[in-house]
Tab-separated table of C-alpha atoms and ligand atoms in Angstrom:
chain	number	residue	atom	x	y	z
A	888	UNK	CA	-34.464	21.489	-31.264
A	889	UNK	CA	-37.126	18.519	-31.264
A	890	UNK	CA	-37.163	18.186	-34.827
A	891	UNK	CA	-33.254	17.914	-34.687
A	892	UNK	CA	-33.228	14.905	-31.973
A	893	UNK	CA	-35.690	13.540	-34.718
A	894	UNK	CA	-33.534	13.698	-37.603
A	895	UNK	CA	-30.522	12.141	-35.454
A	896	UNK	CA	-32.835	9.632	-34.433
A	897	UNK	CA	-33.771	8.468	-37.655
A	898	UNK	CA	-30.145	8.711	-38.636
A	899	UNK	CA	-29.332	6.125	-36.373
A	900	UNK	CA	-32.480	3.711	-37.812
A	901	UNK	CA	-30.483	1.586	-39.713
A	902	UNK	CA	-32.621	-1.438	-40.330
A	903	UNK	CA	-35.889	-0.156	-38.768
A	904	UNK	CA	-38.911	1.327	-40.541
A	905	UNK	CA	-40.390	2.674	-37.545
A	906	UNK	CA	-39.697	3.014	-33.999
A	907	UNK	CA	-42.122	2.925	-31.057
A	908	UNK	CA	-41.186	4.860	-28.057
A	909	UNK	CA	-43.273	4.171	-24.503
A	910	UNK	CA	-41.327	6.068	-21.463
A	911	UNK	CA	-42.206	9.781	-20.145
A	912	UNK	CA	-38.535	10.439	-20.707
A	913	UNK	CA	-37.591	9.351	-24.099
A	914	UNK	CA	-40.942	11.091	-25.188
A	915	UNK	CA	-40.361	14.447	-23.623
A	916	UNK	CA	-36.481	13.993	-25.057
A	917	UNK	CA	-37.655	13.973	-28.783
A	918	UNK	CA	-41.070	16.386	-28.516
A	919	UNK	CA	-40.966	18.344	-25.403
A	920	UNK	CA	-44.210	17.130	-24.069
A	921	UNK	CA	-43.425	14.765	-20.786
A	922	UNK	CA	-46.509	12.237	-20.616
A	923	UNK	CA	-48.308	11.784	-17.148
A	924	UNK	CA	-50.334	8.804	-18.380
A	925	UNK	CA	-49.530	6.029	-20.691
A	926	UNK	CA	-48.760	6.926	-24.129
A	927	UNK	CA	-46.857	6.018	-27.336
A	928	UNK	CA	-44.490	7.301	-29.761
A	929	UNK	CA	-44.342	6.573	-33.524
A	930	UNK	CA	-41.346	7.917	-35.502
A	931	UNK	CA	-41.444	6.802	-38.876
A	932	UNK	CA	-38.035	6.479	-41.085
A	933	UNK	CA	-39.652	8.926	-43.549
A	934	UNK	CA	-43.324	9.678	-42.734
A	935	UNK	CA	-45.483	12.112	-39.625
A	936	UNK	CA	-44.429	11.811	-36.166
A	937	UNK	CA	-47.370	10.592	-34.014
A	938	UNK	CA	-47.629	10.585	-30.111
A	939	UNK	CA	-50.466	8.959	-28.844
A	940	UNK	CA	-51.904	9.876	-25.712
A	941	UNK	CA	-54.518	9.280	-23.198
A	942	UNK	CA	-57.242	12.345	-23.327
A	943	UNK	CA	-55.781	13.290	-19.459
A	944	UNK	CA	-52.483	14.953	-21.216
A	945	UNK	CA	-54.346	16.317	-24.600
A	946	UNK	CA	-54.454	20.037	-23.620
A	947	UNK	CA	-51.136	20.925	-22.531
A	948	UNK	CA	-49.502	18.466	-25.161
A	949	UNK	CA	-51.487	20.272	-27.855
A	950	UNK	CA	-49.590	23.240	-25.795
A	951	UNK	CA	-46.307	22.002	-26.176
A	952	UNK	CA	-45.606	19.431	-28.625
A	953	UNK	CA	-44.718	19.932	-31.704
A	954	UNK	CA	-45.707	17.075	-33.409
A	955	UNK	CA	-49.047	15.437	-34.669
A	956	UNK	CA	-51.234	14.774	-31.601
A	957	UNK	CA	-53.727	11.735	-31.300
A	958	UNK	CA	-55.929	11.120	-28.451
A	959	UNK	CA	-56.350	7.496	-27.748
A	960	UNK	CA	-59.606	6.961	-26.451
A	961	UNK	CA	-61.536	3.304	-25.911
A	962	UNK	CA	-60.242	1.928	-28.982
A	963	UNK	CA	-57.015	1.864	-27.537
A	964	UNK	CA	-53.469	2.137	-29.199
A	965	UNK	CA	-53.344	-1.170	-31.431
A	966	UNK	CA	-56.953	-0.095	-33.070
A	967	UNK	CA	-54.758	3.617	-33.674
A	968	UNK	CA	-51.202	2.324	-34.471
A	969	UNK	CA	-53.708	-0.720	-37.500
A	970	UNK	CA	-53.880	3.081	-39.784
A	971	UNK	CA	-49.902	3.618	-39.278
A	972	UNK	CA	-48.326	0.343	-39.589
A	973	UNK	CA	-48.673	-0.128	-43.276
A	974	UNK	CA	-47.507	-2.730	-45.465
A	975	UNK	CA	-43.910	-1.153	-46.156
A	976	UNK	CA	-43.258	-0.838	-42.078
A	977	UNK	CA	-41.864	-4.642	-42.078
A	978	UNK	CA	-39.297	-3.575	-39.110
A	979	UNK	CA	-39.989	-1.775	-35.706
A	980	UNK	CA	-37.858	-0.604	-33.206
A	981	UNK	CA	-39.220	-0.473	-29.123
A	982	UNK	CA	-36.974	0.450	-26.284
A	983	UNK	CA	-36.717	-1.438	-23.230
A	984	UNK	CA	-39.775	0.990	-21.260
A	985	UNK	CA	-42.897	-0.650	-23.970
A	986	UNK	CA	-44.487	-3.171	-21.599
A	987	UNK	CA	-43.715	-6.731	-21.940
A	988	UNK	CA	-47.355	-6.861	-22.339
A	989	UNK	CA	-48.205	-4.466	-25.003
A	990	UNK	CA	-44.599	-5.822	-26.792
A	991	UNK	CA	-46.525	-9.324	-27.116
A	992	UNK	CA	-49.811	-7.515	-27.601
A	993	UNK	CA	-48.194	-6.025	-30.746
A	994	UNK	CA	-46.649	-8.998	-32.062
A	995	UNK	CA	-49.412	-10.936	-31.949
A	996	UNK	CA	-51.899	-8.110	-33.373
A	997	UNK	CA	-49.239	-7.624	-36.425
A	998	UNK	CA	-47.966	-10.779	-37.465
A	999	UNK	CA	-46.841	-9.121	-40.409
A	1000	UNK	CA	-44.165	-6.972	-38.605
A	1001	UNK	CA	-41.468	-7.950	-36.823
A	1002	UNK	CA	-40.954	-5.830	-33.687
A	1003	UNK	CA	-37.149	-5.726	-32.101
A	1004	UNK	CA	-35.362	-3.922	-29.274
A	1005	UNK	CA	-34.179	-0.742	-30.578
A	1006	UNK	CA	-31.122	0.869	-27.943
A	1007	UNK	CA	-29.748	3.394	-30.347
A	1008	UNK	CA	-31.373	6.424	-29.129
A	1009	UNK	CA	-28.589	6.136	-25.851
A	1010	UNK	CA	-26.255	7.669	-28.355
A	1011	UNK	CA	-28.053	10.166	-28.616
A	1012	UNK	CA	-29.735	11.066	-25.313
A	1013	UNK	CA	-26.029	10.735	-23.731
A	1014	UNK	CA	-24.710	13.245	-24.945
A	1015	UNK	CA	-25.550	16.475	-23.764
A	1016	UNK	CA	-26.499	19.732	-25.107
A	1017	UNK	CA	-25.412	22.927	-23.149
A	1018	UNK	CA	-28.869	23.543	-22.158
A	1019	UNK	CA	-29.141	19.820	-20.795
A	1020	UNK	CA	-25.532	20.826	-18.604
A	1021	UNK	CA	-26.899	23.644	-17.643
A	1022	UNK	CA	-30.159	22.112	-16.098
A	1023	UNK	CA	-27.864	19.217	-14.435
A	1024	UNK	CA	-26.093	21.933	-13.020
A	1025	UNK	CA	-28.978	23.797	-11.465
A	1026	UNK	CA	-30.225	20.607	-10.530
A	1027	UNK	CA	-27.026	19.873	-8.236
A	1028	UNK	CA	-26.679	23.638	-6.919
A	1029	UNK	CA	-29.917	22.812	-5.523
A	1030	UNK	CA	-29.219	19.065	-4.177
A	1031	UNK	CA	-26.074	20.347	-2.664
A	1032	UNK	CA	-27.979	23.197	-0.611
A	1033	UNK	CA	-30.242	20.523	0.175
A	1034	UNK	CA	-26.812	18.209	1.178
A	1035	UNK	CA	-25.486	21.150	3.443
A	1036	UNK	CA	-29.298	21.379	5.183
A	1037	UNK	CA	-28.832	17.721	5.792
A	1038	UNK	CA	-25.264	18.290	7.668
A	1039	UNK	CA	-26.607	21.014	9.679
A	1040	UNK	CA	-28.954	19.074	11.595
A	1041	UNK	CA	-26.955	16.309	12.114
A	1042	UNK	CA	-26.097	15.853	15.886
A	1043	UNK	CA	-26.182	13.260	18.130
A	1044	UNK	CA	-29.938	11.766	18.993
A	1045	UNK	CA	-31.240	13.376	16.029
A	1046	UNK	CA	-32.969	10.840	13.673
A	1047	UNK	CA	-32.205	10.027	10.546
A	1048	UNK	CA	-35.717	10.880	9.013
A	1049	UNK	CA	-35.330	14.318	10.252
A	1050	UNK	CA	-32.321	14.984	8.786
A	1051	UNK	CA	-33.632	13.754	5.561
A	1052	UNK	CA	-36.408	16.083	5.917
A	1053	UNK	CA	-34.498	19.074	6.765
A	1054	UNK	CA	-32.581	18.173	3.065
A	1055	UNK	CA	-35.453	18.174	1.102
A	1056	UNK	CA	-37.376	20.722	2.526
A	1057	UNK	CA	-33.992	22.896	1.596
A	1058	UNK	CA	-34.567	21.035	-1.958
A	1059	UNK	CA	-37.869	21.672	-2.343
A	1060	UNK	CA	-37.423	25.768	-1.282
A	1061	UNK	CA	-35.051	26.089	-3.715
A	1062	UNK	CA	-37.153	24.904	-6.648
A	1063	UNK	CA	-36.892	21.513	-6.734
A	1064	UNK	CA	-39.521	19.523	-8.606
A	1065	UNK	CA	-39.368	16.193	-7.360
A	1066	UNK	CA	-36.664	14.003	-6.430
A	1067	UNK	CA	-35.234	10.884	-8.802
A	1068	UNK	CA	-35.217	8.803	-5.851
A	1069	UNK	CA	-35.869	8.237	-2.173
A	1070	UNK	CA	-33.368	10.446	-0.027
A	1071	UNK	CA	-30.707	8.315	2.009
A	1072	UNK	CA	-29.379	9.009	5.034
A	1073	UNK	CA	-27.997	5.839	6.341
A	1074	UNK	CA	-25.637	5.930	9.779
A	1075	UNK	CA	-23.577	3.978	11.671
A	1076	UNK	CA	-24.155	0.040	10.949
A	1077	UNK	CA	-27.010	0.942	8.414
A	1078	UNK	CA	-24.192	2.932	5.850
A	1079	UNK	CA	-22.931	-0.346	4.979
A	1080	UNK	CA	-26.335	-1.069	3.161
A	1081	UNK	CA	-26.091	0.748	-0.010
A	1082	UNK	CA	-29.276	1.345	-0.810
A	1083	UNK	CA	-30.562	2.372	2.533
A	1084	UNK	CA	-33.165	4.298	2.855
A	1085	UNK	CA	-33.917	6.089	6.328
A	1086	UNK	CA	-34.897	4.805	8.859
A	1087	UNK	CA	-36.101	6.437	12.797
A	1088	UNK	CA	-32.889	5.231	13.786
A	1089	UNK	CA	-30.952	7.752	16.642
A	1090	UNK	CA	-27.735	9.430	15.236
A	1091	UNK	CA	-24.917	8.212	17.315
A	1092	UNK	CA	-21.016	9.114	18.539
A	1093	UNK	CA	-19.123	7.755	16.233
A	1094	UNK	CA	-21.109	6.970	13.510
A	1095	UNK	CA	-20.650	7.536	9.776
A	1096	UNK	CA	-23.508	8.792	8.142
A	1097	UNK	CA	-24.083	8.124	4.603
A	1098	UNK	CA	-25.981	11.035	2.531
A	1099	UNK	CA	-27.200	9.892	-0.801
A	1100	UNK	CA	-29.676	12.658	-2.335
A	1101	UNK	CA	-30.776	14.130	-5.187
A	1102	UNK	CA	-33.422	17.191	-7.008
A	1103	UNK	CA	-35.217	17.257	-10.259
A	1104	UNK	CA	-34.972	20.681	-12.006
A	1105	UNK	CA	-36.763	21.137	-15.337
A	1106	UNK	CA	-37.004	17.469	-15.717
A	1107	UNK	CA	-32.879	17.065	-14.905
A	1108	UNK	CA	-31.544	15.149	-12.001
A	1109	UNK	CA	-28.671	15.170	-9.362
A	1110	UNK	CA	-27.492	12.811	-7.301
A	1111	UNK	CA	-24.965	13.201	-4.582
A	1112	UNK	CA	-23.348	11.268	-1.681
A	1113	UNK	CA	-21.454	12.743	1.239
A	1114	UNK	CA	-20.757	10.932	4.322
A	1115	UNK	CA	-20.726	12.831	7.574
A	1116	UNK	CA	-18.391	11.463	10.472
A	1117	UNK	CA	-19.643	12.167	14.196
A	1118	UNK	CA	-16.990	12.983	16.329
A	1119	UNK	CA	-14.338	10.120	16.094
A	1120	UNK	CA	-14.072	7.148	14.048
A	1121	UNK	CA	-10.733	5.813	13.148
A	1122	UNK	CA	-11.498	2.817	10.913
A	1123	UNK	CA	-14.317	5.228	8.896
A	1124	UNK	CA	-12.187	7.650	9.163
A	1125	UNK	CA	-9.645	5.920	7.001
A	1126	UNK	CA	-12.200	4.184	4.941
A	1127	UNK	CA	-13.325	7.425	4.145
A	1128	UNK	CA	-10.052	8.885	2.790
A	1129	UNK	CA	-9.391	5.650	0.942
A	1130	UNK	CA	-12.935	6.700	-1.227
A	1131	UNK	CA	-12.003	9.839	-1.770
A	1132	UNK	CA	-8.516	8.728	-2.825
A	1133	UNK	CA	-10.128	6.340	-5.206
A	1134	UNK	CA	-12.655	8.727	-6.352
A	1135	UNK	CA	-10.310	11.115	-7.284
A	1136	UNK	CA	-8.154	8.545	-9.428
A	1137	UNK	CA	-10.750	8.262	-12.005
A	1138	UNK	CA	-12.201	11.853	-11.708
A	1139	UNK	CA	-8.172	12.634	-13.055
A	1140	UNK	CA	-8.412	9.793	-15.881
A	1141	UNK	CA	-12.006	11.419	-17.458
A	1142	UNK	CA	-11.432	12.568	-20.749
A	1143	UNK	CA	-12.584	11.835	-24.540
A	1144	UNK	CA	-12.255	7.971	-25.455
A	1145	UNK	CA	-11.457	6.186	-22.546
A	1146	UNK	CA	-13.376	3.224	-21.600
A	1147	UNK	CA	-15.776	2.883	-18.833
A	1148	UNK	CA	-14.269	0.009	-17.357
A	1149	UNK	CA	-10.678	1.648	-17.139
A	1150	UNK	CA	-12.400	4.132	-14.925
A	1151	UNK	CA	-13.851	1.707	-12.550
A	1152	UNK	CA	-10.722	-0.218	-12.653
A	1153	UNK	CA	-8.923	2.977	-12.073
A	1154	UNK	CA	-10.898	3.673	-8.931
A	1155	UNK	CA	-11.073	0.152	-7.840
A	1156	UNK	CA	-7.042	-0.661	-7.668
A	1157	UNK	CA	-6.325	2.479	-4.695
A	1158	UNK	CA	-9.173	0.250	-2.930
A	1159	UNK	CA	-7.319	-2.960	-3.881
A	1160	UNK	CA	-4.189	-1.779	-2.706
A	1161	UNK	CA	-5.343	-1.587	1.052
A	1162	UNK	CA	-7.294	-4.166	0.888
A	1163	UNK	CA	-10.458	-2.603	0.936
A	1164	UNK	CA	-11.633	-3.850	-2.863
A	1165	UNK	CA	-13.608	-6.559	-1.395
A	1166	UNK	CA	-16.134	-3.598	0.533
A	1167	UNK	CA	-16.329	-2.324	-3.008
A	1168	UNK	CA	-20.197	-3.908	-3.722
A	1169	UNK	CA	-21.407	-2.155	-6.785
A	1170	UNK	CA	-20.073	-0.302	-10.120
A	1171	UNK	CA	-18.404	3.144	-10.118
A	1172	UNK	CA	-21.292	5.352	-11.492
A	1173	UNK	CA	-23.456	5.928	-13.878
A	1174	UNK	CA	-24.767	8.116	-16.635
A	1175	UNK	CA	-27.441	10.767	-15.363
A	1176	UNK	CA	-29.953	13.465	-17.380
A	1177	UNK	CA	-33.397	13.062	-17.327
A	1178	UNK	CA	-32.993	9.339	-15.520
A	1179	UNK	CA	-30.839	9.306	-12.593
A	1180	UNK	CA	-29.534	6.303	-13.916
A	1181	UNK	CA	-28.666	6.340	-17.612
A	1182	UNK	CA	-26.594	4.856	-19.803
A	1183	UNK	CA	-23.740	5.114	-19.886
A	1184	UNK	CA	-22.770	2.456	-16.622
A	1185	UNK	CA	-19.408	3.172	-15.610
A	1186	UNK	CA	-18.354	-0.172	-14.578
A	1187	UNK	CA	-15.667	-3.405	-15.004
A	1188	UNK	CA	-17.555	-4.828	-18.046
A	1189	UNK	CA	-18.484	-1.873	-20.040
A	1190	UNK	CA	-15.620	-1.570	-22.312
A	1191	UNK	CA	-17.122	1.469	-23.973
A	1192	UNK	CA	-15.205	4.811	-24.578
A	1193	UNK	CA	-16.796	7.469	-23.056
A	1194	UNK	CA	-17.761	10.895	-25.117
A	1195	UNK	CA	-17.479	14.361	-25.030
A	1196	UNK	CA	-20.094	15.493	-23.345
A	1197	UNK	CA	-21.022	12.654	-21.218
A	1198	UNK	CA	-22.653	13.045	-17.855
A	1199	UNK	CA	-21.820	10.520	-15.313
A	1200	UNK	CA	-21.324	10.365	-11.679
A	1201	UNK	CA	-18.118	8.475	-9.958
A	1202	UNK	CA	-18.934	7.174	-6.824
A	1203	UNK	CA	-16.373	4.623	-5.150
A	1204	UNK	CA	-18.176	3.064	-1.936
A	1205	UNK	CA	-16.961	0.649	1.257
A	1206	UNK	CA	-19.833	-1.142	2.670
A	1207	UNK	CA	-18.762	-3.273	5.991
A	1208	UNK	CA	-21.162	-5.579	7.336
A	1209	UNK	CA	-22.476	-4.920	10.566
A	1210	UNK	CA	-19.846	-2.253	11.102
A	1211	UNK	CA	-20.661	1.241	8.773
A	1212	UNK	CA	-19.954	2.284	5.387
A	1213	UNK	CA	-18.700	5.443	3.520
A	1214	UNK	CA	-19.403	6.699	-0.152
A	1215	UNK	CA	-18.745	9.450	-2.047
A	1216	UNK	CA	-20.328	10.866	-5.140
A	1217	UNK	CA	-20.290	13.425	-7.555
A	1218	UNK	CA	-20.868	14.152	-11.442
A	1219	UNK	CA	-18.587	14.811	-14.099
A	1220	UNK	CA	-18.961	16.186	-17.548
A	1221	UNK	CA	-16.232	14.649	-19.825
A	1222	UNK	CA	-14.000	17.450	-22.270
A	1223	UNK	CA	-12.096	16.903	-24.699
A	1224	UNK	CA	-8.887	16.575	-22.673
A	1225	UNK	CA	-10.664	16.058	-19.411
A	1226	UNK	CA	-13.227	15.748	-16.611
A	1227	UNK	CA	-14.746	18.981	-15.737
A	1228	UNK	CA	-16.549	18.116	-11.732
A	1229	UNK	CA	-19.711	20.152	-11.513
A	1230	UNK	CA	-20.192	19.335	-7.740
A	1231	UNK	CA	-18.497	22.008	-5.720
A	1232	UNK	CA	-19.416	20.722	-2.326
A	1233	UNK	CA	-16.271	20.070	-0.219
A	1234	UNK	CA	-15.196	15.779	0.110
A	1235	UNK	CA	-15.459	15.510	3.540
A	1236	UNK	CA	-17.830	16.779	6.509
A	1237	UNK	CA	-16.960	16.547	10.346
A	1238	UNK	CA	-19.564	17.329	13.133
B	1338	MN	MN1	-25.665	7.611	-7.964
């Protein structure tokens, strides 16, 4: 498996000799082993993989990996990476994790080399396998129990804290392993904040009450967004419907080869329509795997096609000021002829 994301890595090299590669995620991608300390990757065009690490993750990468293995200890990486970077390495590709202050380290320590962003292993990483899906979907079975935890407490008085408590308790019972991001549960004038966290703030009549969550499941994430009403609220009410409305008009437009931005546009014109576009404050959704938020960015300027295979959530949000918001999210996988929706958790909630 690891030594064919290699090959498809180096087949997508082009003008690089080497590439460098510094975050936990793209490292565990192409080895299996998921640093906990700083480390580095070197992938040659045609020689040994190397993955540096610190002497913290030695044992269980030596477990795991299955490439060559170097401990970086005092000397640090430069002193290691002086017996790799020979004269025929001229070009080397980093990603946008390396440090702006090891990427100006390098350069000045090899004047020789030139050293360049390198974005092409997206391509790769954003597409997924079955096994990846699989993980995803495990991933959200889990964040939605956690979700339906979260409505269950909800009642009037109750603070928002607890409620996201009660969620990731749930989460964390069910095998979750962390979680991509800070749980949100967000009500009444605090919804229209998007990224809210939570706050002690008392649940109230009336109130919508935005639940953004998510789990980490062998390394995969979820991310999901419901938003409870409280008893009555007309204008949320129909805010809320409006979402879902615009949600579902790109959900039915997934398939092979259409663009990004036609999806967000998609979603964007139901809001338009009534008026509501204006409350729309961020992009439709985003790719998601090991990062909650990968490539690709479903939004107006990314006039990319998506691919089979694609993971991405669709998430159409109104955010009024000082008056509530409403968003709802789920994740797709795209087919060849459509959008398959792996969230099975129902639109709407009432308590
Ligand atoms: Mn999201």
């Amino acid at each position: 498996l690891y030594e064919r994301r290699i090959c498809l890595l180096r087949d997508k090299m082009n003008e690089f000799d080497a590439l460098l590669m510094a975050s936990s995620m793209n490292i565990g991608y192409f080895t299996g082993f998921f640093p906990g300390f700083q480390s580095l990757l070197f992938v040659p065009r045609d020689d040994e993989v190397v993955l540096f690490l610190s002497r913290a993750d030695a044992s269980l990468a030596e477990e795991t990996c299955r490439f060559r293995v170097e401990v970086v200890g005092k000397e640090g990486y430069v002193e290691k990476l002086k017996v790799l970077l020979k004269e025929d390495v001229k070009k080397v590709g980093v990603e946008e994790s390396l440090e702006a202050g090891m990427f100006s380290r390098l350069k000045r320590e090899f004047p020789s080399v030139s050293f360049d962003f390198f974005g092409g292993l997206w391509d790769i990483r954003s597409v997924k396998s079955d096994e990846e899906i699989k993980a995803i979907r495990k991933s959200i079975e889990i964040a939605e129990a956690g979700l339906r935890a979260a409505v269950e407490s909800i009642s009037v008085g109750v603070r928002e804290c607890d409620v996201a408590a009660e969620a990731e308790y749930e989460m964390r019972r069910l095998g979750a392993e962390s979680f991509p991001f800070e749980t949100i549960v967000a009500s009444g004038s605090r919804g229209a904040s998007p990224h809210a966290t939570c706050s002690k703030r008392k649940i109230r009549r009336g109130d919508a009450v935005v639940i953004d969550l998510g789990a980490r499941y062998e390394h995969y994430c979820s991310d999901i967004t419901r938003t409870v009403i409280v008893g009555r609220n007309d204008k949320m009410e129909k805010a809320l419907s409006l979402v879902i409305k615009a949600q579902e008009a790109a959900l039915s437009m997934v398939k092979s080869e259409v663009s990004c931005s036609e999806l967000d546009l998609a979603a964007r014109k139901v809001l338009e329509r009534e008026g509501y576009e204006k409350y729309f404050l961020h992009s439709l959704g985003h790719g998601i795997g090991l990062e909650v938020h990968e490539p690709p960015s479903i939004s107006s300027t990314n006039k990319a096609n998506i691919r089979e295979k694609m993971v991405f959530t669709i998430e159409p949000g109104v955010y009024m000021h000082g008056v509530g918001g409403v968003r709802v999210e789920d994740t797709v996988v795209t087919e060849k002829k459509k959008g398959k929706v792996l969230t099975k958790l129902p639109k709407e909630f009432f308590v």
